[in-house]
Amino acid sequence: MNQGGVVVANGGSGSGSVGVQFHQSRRLPDFLQSVNLKYVKLGYHYLISNLLTLCFIPLIAVISIEVSQMNLDDLRQLWLHLQYNLVSIITCSAILVFGLTVYIMTRPRPVYLVDYSSYRAPDHLKAPFGRFMEHSKLTGDFDESSLEFQRKILERSGLGEETYVPKAMHNIPPTPSMAAAREEAEEVMFGALDILFRNANVKSKDIGILVVNCSLFNPTPSLSSMIMNKYKLRGNIRSFNLGGMGCSAGVIAIDLAKDLLQMHRNTYAVVVSTENITQNWYFGNKKTMLIPNCLFRVGGSAVLLSNKPKDRERAKYKLIHVVRTHCGADDKAFRCVYQEQDDAGKTGVSLSKDLMAIAGGALKTNITTLGPLVLPISEQLLFFTTLLVKKLLNASVKPYIPDFKLAFDHFCIHAGGRAVIDELEKNLQLLPIHVEASRMTLHRFGNTSSSSIWYELAYIEAKGQMLKRNRVWHIAFGSGFKCNSAVWEALRNVKPSSNGPWEDCIDSYPVKITS
């Protein structure tokens, strides 16, 4: 999970004063000024892994051109020559058959995104700032310093007045029971799945793979079993439940589904991404553990993937790349987003002061690996040349910053918080239009954890901006610490599906976000 890089200045619980600021030292570092060569090599390794395909394509093209230039006399002479060269015929045929077999067996199966849906909660679950603060005060759990802290976080968060909190948090006092948490999970997951199955016209018995991710709520039976029971999925389904993996788990779930679709032919995979707030609300006074209360809101998504060739015609997108970066071997990275109890024994998620620096390091590693896969050759040459000069000659050459706008048409940056969006816009040299979907998703729905990137994609579609062959970059951060990317290509001019999350409000956006 990523909480937006808010810096807390507190004089102690008894001082009665609290400050909130976005301190320069806690922003994302200028990661493009420092690149580790091994991650560039890793990106080129991914590229070379598809070398067989790259070699066969020009070979087939050359043969096709040569054959097209031959006349009837040339073909007759070739036939006469081959009649008296049986060994040559057998050898060439064997090589051709072997090459085609290797190519067919090793080429990855295309993974298509047929459709997806994002859950929109009912209006009675909206939590405008005034109601949020009133309920926080009435619970009696927060002192004046903590209440003031939450108020300032809300004002600077980038959230709007129409985000949603679960039913249990609207009660006074709140009722964060197991039953209430299950109810929230069911409403979100089933709400998204009902829309998905209806729009995609897919029967539940057709689903061969199910992957569910939810970081902080993992009951028994599991969330995937809840879906299995609700929709009566078939008994031999490959079912997985990912927990504790934070806001980037949605991309991890897509990657797992992609790998499973390579192994199992002619089937569908459903990926459900959500987070549960009911049992994870913090009722203490530790400032670094109060921030999730102010940012996280109800949300979830369901995605339908397919490896069936016939689904290409109706699919919205094709999955191109997934690049995952895990920094958990580093102790600071491992503990920067950490669920624990405070001194009073109240459980919450604590945020380290090093969060933004660690996120920047993870992002640097991720895009250094991703770059060789997506950037145009011209950008790669400029980037790699300046990198080699700096590394080999130890020269004080300013590294060339690749222009990722040449590789992607749309950017879906996880709406973890306003500060992260600001810093990615700056460091990747993006324009306001490129981060509009992320800012508006944060404003309308808040931080919905791993599902936020799907609300952003739905925003782009609702604005009519997704055109055929456009490329989309999904990028998300998560506890552990992780940074994961997914690259999609639009297979047609994509229109929003019915019952989308922006259906009743897209004409009101974009809105101006005040400081």
PDB file of C-alpha atoms in Angstrom, residues 278-505:
ATOM      1  CA  THR A 278     -14.232  -2.547   7.943  1.00  0.00           C
ATOM      2  CA  GLN A 279     -11.824  -4.486  10.163  1.00  0.00           C
ATOM      3  CA  ASN A 280      -8.790  -2.384   9.345  1.00  0.00           C
ATOM      4  CA  TRP A 281      -9.887   1.057  10.553  1.00  0.00           C
ATOM      5  CA  TYR A 282      -7.437   2.430  13.095  1.00  0.00           C
ATOM      6  CA  PHE A 283      -8.918   3.715  16.366  1.00  0.00           C
ATOM      7  CA  GLY A 284      -5.738   4.995  18.004  1.00  0.00           C
ATOM      8  CA  ASN A 285      -3.769   8.239  18.145  1.00  0.00           C
ATOM      9  CA  LYS A 286      -0.468   7.388  16.469  1.00  0.00           C
ATOM     10  CA  LYS A 287      -0.138   9.836  13.605  1.00  0.00           C
ATOM     11  CA  THR A 288       1.653   7.550  11.148  1.00  0.00           C
ATOM     12  CA  MET A 289      -1.150   5.000  11.537  1.00  0.00           C
ATOM     13  CA  LEU A 290      -4.000   7.490  11.070  1.00  0.00           C
ATOM     14  CA  ILE A 291      -3.204   8.327   7.451  1.00  0.00           C
ATOM     15  CA  PRO A 292      -4.855   5.187   5.951  1.00  0.00           C
ATOM     16  CA  ASN A 293      -8.158   6.191   7.612  1.00  0.00           C
ATOM     17  CA  CYS A 294      -8.082   9.426   5.635  1.00  0.00           C
ATOM     18  CA  LEU A 295      -7.096   7.980   2.257  1.00  0.00           C
ATOM     19  CA  PHE A 296      -8.498   4.464   1.854  1.00  0.00           C
ATOM     20  CA  ARG A 297     -12.026   4.045   0.593  1.00  0.00           C
ATOM     21  CA  VAL A 298     -14.403   1.289  -0.595  1.00  0.00           C
ATOM     22  CA  GLY A 299     -13.707  -0.085  -4.073  1.00  0.00           C
ATOM     23  CA  GLY A 300     -12.978  -3.179  -6.116  1.00  0.00           C
ATOM     24  CA  SER A 301     -12.671  -4.482  -9.662  1.00  0.00           C
ATOM     25  CA  ALA A 302     -13.208  -7.667 -11.642  1.00  0.00           C
ATOM     26  CA  VAL A 303     -11.275  -8.433 -14.852  1.00  0.00           C
ATOM     27  CA  LEU A 304     -12.009 -11.113 -17.454  1.00  0.00           C
ATOM     28  CA  LEU A 305      -8.978 -12.485 -19.331  1.00  0.00           C
ATOM     29  CA  SER A 306      -8.979 -15.039 -22.146  1.00  0.00           C
ATOM     30  CA  ASN A 307      -6.498 -17.026 -24.219  1.00  0.00           C
ATOM     31  CA  LYS A 308      -9.135 -18.065 -26.768  1.00  0.00           C
ATOM     32  CA  PRO A 309      -8.185 -16.872 -30.279  1.00  0.00           C
ATOM     33  CA  LYS A 310     -11.834 -16.157 -31.090  1.00  0.00           C
ATOM     34  CA  ASP A 311     -12.020 -13.614 -28.256  1.00  0.00           C
ATOM     35  CA  ARG A 312      -9.581 -11.279 -29.979  1.00  0.00           C
ATOM     36  CA  GLU A 313     -12.458  -9.861 -32.037  1.00  0.00           C
ATOM     37  CA  ARG A 314     -14.421  -8.717 -28.998  1.00  0.00           C
ATOM     38  CA  ALA A 315     -11.600  -8.076 -26.515  1.00  0.00           C
ATOM     39  CA  LYS A 316     -10.690  -4.554 -25.458  1.00  0.00           C
ATOM     40  CA  TYR A 317      -6.964  -5.020 -24.838  1.00  0.00           C
ATOM     41  CA  LYS A 318      -4.051  -7.382 -25.272  1.00  0.00           C
ATOM     42  CA  LEU A 319      -1.528  -7.859 -22.469  1.00  0.00           C
ATOM     43  CA  ILE A 320       1.951  -6.965 -23.736  1.00  0.00           C
ATOM     44  CA  HIS A 321       4.298  -6.975 -20.727  1.00  0.00           C
ATOM     45  CA  VAL A 322       4.332  -7.385 -16.966  1.00  0.00           C
ATOM     46  CA  VAL A 323       7.427  -6.275 -15.037  1.00  0.00           C
ATOM     47  CA  ARG A 324       7.592  -6.841 -11.283  1.00  0.00           C
ATOM     48  CA  THR A 325      10.081  -5.393  -8.814  1.00  0.00           C
ATOM     49  CA  HIS A 326      10.360  -6.599  -5.199  1.00  0.00           C
ATOM     50  CA  CYS A 327      12.619  -4.821  -2.699  1.00  0.00           C
ATOM     51  CA  GLY A 328      11.714  -7.000   0.296  1.00  0.00           C
ATOM     52  CA  ALA A 329      15.312  -8.141   0.827  1.00  0.00           C
ATOM     53  CA  ASP A 330      16.064  -4.659   2.178  1.00  0.00           C
ATOM     54  CA  ASP A 331      15.004  -4.244   5.830  1.00  0.00           C
ATOM     55  CA  LYS A 332      13.883  -0.635   5.434  1.00  0.00           C
ATOM     56  CA  ALA A 333      11.820  -1.460   2.370  1.00  0.00           C
ATOM     57  CA  PHE A 334      10.289  -4.444   4.121  1.00  0.00           C
ATOM     58  CA  ARG A 335       9.115  -2.367   7.105  1.00  0.00           C
ATOM     59  CA  CYS A 336       8.161   0.900   5.396  1.00  0.00           C
ATOM     60  CA  VAL A 337       4.462  -0.104   5.255  1.00  0.00           C
ATOM     61  CA  TYR A 338       3.908  -2.328   8.272  1.00  0.00           C
ATOM     62  CA  GLN A 339       0.819  -3.597  10.041  1.00  0.00           C
ATOM     63  CA  GLU A 340       1.322  -3.588  13.806  1.00  0.00           C
ATOM     64  CA  GLN A 341      -0.140  -2.605  17.161  1.00  0.00           C
ATOM     65  CA  ASP A 342       0.512   0.768  18.758  1.00  0.00           C
ATOM     66  CA  ASP A 343       1.469   1.234  22.417  1.00  0.00           C
ATOM     67  CA  ALA A 344      -2.207   0.983  23.387  1.00  0.00           C
ATOM     68  CA  GLY A 345      -2.589  -2.353  21.598  1.00  0.00           C
ATOM     69  CA  LYS A 346      -4.650  -0.976  18.707  1.00  0.00           C
ATOM     70  CA  THR A 347      -3.891  -2.431  15.282  1.00  0.00           C
ATOM     71  CA  GLY A 348      -3.183  -0.333  12.219  1.00  0.00           C
ATOM     72  CA  VAL A 349      -0.799   0.145   9.297  1.00  0.00           C
ATOM     73  CA  SER A 350       2.262   2.221  10.146  1.00  0.00           C
ATOM     74  CA  LEU A 351       4.083   4.269   7.516  1.00  0.00           C
ATOM     75  CA  SER A 352       7.837   4.812   7.629  1.00  0.00           C
ATOM     76  CA  LYS A 353       9.420   8.213   7.080  1.00  0.00           C
ATOM     77  CA  ASP A 354      11.489   6.512   4.345  1.00  0.00           C
ATOM     78  CA  LEU A 355       8.425   5.487   2.332  1.00  0.00           C
ATOM     79  CA  MET A 356       8.822   7.951  -0.516  1.00  0.00           C
ATOM     80  CA  ALA A 357      12.557   7.299  -0.953  1.00  0.00           C
ATOM     81  CA  ILE A 358      11.957   3.542  -1.012  1.00  0.00           C
ATOM     82  CA  ALA A 359       9.114   3.938  -3.507  1.00  0.00           C
ATOM     83  CA  GLY A 360      11.436   5.986  -5.726  1.00  0.00           C
ATOM     84  CA  GLY A 361      14.114   3.295  -5.628  1.00  0.00           C
ATOM     85  CA  ALA A 362      11.603   0.580  -6.513  1.00  0.00           C
ATOM     86  CA  LEU A 363      10.224   2.660  -9.375  1.00  0.00           C
ATOM     87  CA  LYS A 364      13.719   3.358 -10.696  1.00  0.00           C
ATOM     88  CA  THR A 365      14.461  -0.364 -10.816  1.00  0.00           C
ATOM     89  CA  ASN A 366      11.138  -1.156 -12.442  1.00  0.00           C
ATOM     90  CA  ILE A 367      11.314   1.383 -15.262  1.00  0.00           C
ATOM     91  CA  THR A 368      14.976   0.578 -15.933  1.00  0.00           C
ATOM     92  CA  THR A 369      13.912  -3.004 -16.627  1.00  0.00           C
ATOM     93  CA  LEU A 370      10.786  -1.964 -18.513  1.00  0.00           C
ATOM     94  CA  GLY A 371      12.546   0.597 -20.721  1.00  0.00           C
ATOM     95  CA  PRO A 372      14.240  -1.809 -23.181  1.00  0.00           C
ATOM     96  CA  LEU A 373      10.906  -3.564 -23.722  1.00  0.00           C
ATOM     97  CA  VAL A 374       8.800  -0.526 -24.594  1.00  0.00           C
ATOM     98  CA  LEU A 375      10.947   2.446 -25.591  1.00  0.00           C
ATOM     99  CA  PRO A 376      11.656   3.214 -29.272  1.00  0.00           C
ATOM    100  CA  ILE A 377      15.132   2.249 -30.493  1.00  0.00           C
ATOM    101  CA  SER A 378      16.136   5.921 -30.705  1.00  0.00           C
ATOM    102  CA  GLU A 379      15.358   6.461 -27.018  1.00  0.00           C
ATOM    103  CA  GLN A 380      17.127   3.241 -26.036  1.00  0.00           C
ATOM    104  CA  LEU A 381      20.286   4.207 -27.906  1.00  0.00           C
ATOM    105  CA  LEU A 382      20.429   7.663 -26.346  1.00  0.00           C
ATOM    106  CA  PHE A 383      19.763   6.281 -22.887  1.00  0.00           C
ATOM    107  CA  PHE A 384      22.202   3.362 -23.183  1.00  0.00           C
ATOM    108  CA  THR A 385      24.992   5.463 -24.713  1.00  0.00           C
ATOM    109  CA  THR A 386      24.942   8.077 -21.957  1.00  0.00           C
ATOM    110  CA  LEU A 387      24.717   5.300 -19.351  1.00  0.00           C
ATOM    111  CA  LEU A 388      27.800   3.515 -20.745  1.00  0.00           C
ATOM    112  CA  VAL A 389      29.785   6.747 -20.947  1.00  0.00           C
ATOM    113  CA  LYS A 390      28.968   7.477 -17.331  1.00  0.00           C
ATOM    114  CA  LYS A 391      29.680   3.945 -16.089  1.00  0.00           C
ATOM    115  CA  LEU A 392      32.779   3.082 -18.146  1.00  0.00           C
ATOM    116  CA  LEU A 393      34.502   6.443 -18.443  1.00  0.00           C
ATOM    117  CA  ASN A 394      33.354   7.669 -15.051  1.00  0.00           C
ATOM    118  CA  ALA A 395      32.466  10.920 -16.761  1.00  0.00           C
ATOM    119  CA  SER A 396      30.230  13.568 -15.245  1.00  0.00           C
ATOM    120  CA  VAL A 397      27.686  13.193 -18.011  1.00  0.00           C
ATOM    121  CA  LYS A 398      24.102  13.969 -17.174  1.00  0.00           C
ATOM    122  CA  PRO A 399      22.105  10.807 -17.908  1.00  0.00           C
ATOM    123  CA  TYR A 400      19.583  10.998 -20.688  1.00  0.00           C
ATOM    124  CA  ILE A 401      16.060  10.759 -19.302  1.00  0.00           C
ATOM    125  CA  PRO A 402      13.994   8.534 -21.612  1.00  0.00           C
ATOM    126  CA  ASP A 403      10.724   9.987 -22.819  1.00  0.00           C
ATOM    127  CA  PHE A 404       8.132   7.411 -21.792  1.00  0.00           C
ATOM    128  CA  LYS A 405       5.485   9.472 -23.555  1.00  0.00           C
ATOM    129  CA  LEU A 406       6.903   7.974 -26.793  1.00  0.00           C
ATOM    130  CA  ALA A 407       6.178   4.473 -25.483  1.00  0.00           C
ATOM    131  CA  PHE A 408       2.748   4.989 -23.903  1.00  0.00           C
ATOM    132  CA  ASP A 409      -0.367   6.902 -24.833  1.00  0.00           C
ATOM    133  CA  HIS A 410      -2.001   6.622 -21.407  1.00  0.00           C
ATOM    134  CA  PHE A 411      -0.702   6.374 -17.845  1.00  0.00           C
ATOM    135  CA  CYS A 412      -2.644   4.735 -15.001  1.00  0.00           C
ATOM    136  CA  ILE A 413      -0.602   5.531 -11.886  1.00  0.00           C
ATOM    137  CA  HIS A 414      -1.935   3.977  -8.702  1.00  0.00           C
ATOM    138  CA  ALA A 415      -3.960   6.660  -6.916  1.00  0.00           C
ATOM    139  CA  GLY A 416      -2.229   6.107  -3.581  1.00  0.00           C
ATOM    140  CA  GLY A 417      -2.008   9.776  -2.707  1.00  0.00           C
ATOM    141  CA  ARG A 418      -1.582  13.197  -4.161  1.00  0.00           C
ATOM    142  CA  ALA A 419       2.135  13.484  -3.440  1.00  0.00           C
ATOM    143  CA  VAL A 420       3.028  10.316  -5.348  1.00  0.00           C
ATOM    144  CA  ILE A 421       1.092  11.443  -8.415  1.00  0.00           C
ATOM    145  CA  ASP A 422       2.797  14.855  -8.230  1.00  0.00           C
ATOM    146  CA  GLU A 423       6.277  13.353  -8.037  1.00  0.00           C
ATOM    147  CA  LEU A 424       5.743  10.819 -10.814  1.00  0.00           C
ATOM    148  CA  GLU A 425       4.429  13.574 -13.045  1.00  0.00           C
ATOM    149  CA  LYS A 426       7.593  15.547 -12.346  1.00  0.00           C
ATOM    150  CA  ASN A 427      10.183  12.747 -12.574  1.00  0.00           C
ATOM    151  CA  LEU A 428       8.734  11.101 -15.676  1.00  0.00           C
ATOM    152  CA  GLN A 429       8.245  14.539 -17.283  1.00  0.00           C
ATOM    153  CA  LEU A 430       4.556  13.898 -17.886  1.00  0.00           C
ATOM    154  CA  LEU A 431       1.938  16.459 -18.810  1.00  0.00           C
ATOM    155  CA  PRO A 432      -1.151  17.176 -16.662  1.00  0.00           C
ATOM    156  CA  ILE A 433      -3.313  15.253 -19.162  1.00  0.00           C
ATOM    157  CA  HIS A 434      -1.238  12.117 -18.532  1.00  0.00           C
ATOM    158  CA  VAL A 435      -2.004  12.073 -14.792  1.00  0.00           C
ATOM    159  CA  GLU A 436      -5.570  13.352 -15.069  1.00  0.00           C
ATOM    160  CA  ALA A 437      -7.083   9.874 -14.748  1.00  0.00           C
ATOM    161  CA  SER A 438      -5.095   9.217 -11.553  1.00  0.00           C
ATOM    162  CA  ARG A 439      -5.967  12.572  -9.975  1.00  0.00           C
ATOM    163  CA  MET A 440      -9.655  12.310 -10.810  1.00  0.00           C
ATOM    164  CA  THR A 441      -9.855   8.732  -9.532  1.00  0.00           C
ATOM    165  CA  LEU A 442      -8.287   9.821  -6.250  1.00  0.00           C
ATOM    166  CA  HIS A 443     -10.765  12.708  -6.062  1.00  0.00           C
ATOM    167  CA  ARG A 444     -13.891  10.688  -6.870  1.00  0.00           C
ATOM    168  CA  PHE A 445     -13.165   7.306  -5.269  1.00  0.00           C
ATOM    169  CA  GLY A 446     -10.156   7.824  -2.984  1.00  0.00           C
ATOM    170  CA  ASN A 447      -7.411   5.231  -2.647  1.00  0.00           C
ATOM    171  CA  THR A 448      -9.178   1.960  -3.497  1.00  0.00           C
ATOM    172  CA  SER A 449      -5.880   0.069  -3.216  1.00  0.00           C
ATOM    173  CA  SER A 450      -5.106  -2.484  -5.946  1.00  0.00           C
ATOM    174  CA  SER A 451      -8.281  -1.705  -7.910  1.00  0.00           C
ATOM    175  CA  SER A 452      -7.509   1.999  -8.426  1.00  0.00           C
ATOM    176  CA  ILE A 453      -5.750   1.440 -11.772  1.00  0.00           C
ATOM    177  CA  TRP A 454      -8.990   0.002 -13.202  1.00  0.00           C
ATOM    178  CA  TYR A 455     -11.013   3.055 -12.163  1.00  0.00           C
ATOM    179  CA  GLU A 456      -8.378   5.125 -13.977  1.00  0.00           C
ATOM    180  CA  LEU A 457      -8.632   3.035 -17.144  1.00  0.00           C
ATOM    181  CA  ALA A 458     -12.425   3.377 -16.982  1.00  0.00           C
ATOM    182  CA  TYR A 459     -11.998   7.166 -16.745  1.00  0.00           C
ATOM    183  CA  ILE A 460      -9.910   7.246 -19.934  1.00  0.00           C
ATOM    184  CA  GLU A 461     -12.507   5.138 -21.752  1.00  0.00           C
ATOM    185  CA  ALA A 462     -15.388   7.264 -20.471  1.00  0.00           C
ATOM    186  CA  LYS A 463     -13.644  10.354 -21.873  1.00  0.00           C
ATOM    187  CA  GLY A 464     -13.475   8.676 -25.291  1.00  0.00           C
ATOM    188  CA  GLN A 465      -9.678   8.843 -25.384  1.00  0.00           C
ATOM    189  CA  MET A 466      -8.795   5.164 -25.893  1.00  0.00           C
ATOM    190  CA  LEU A 467      -8.060   4.535 -29.587  1.00  0.00           C
ATOM    191  CA  LYS A 468      -6.980   1.426 -31.448  1.00  0.00           C
ATOM    192  CA  ARG A 469      -3.301   0.509 -30.890  1.00  0.00           C
ATOM    193  CA  ASN A 470      -2.977   2.942 -27.961  1.00  0.00           C
ATOM    194  CA  ARG A 471      -0.684   1.620 -25.244  1.00  0.00           C
ATOM    195  CA  VAL A 472      -1.523   1.866 -21.542  1.00  0.00           C
ATOM    196  CA  TRP A 473       0.917   1.717 -18.629  1.00  0.00           C
ATOM    197  CA  HIS A 474      -0.485   0.378 -15.354  1.00  0.00           C
ATOM    198  CA  ILE A 475       1.927   1.107 -12.521  1.00  0.00           C
ATOM    199  CA  ALA A 476       1.314   0.377  -8.842  1.00  0.00           C
ATOM    200  CA  PHE A 477       3.197   0.365  -5.550  1.00  0.00           C
ATOM    201  CA  GLY A 478       2.664  -2.003  -2.633  1.00  0.00           C
ATOM    202  CA  SER A 479       3.889  -3.020   0.783  1.00  0.00           C
ATOM    203  CA  GLY A 480       6.864  -5.331   0.906  1.00  0.00           C
ATOM    204  CA  PHE A 481       8.046  -3.084  -0.900  1.00  0.00           C
ATOM    205  CA  LYS A 482       6.967  -3.629  -4.508  1.00  0.00           C
ATOM    206  CA  CYS A 483       6.579  -1.715  -7.751  1.00  0.00           C
ATOM    207  CA  ASN A 484       4.803  -3.513 -10.583  1.00  0.00           C
ATOM    208  CA  SER A 485       3.973  -2.536 -14.161  1.00  0.00           C
ATOM    209  CA  ALA A 486       1.605  -3.929 -16.773  1.00  0.00           C
ATOM    210  CA  VAL A 487       1.470  -2.798 -20.390  1.00  0.00           C
ATOM    211  CA  TRP A 488      -1.705  -3.174 -22.463  1.00  0.00           C
ATOM    212  CA  GLU A 489      -2.493  -2.442 -26.115  1.00  0.00           C
ATOM    213  CA  ALA A 490      -5.982  -1.432 -27.238  1.00  0.00           C
ATOM    214  CA  LEU A 491      -7.327  -3.739 -29.948  1.00  0.00           C
ATOM    215  CA  ARG A 492      -9.981  -1.249 -31.067  1.00  0.00           C
ATOM    216  CA  ASN A 493     -11.409   2.151 -30.238  1.00  0.00           C
ATOM    217  CA  VAL A 494     -12.601   1.284 -26.758  1.00  0.00           C
ATOM    218  CA  LYS A 495     -15.912   2.552 -25.458  1.00  0.00           C
ATOM    219  CA  PRO A 496     -16.906   2.279 -21.793  1.00  0.00           C
ATOM    220  CA  SER A 497     -18.959  -0.755 -20.809  1.00  0.00           C
ATOM    221  CA  SER A 498     -22.400  -0.236 -19.315  1.00  0.00           C
ATOM    222  CA  ASN A 499     -22.739   0.390 -15.569  1.00  0.00           C
ATOM    223  CA  GLY A 500     -19.235   1.820 -15.403  1.00  0.00           C
ATOM    224  CA  PRO A 501     -18.044   3.697 -12.294  1.00  0.00           C
ATOM    225  CA  TRP A 502     -18.016   7.061 -14.123  1.00  0.00           C
ATOM    226  CA  GLU A 503     -21.335   6.625 -15.914  1.00  0.00           C
ATOM    227  CA  ASP A 504     -23.246   9.223 -13.878  1.00  0.00           C
ATOM    228  CA  CYS A 505     -20.476  11.785 -13.308  1.00  0.00           C
TER     229      CYS A 505
END
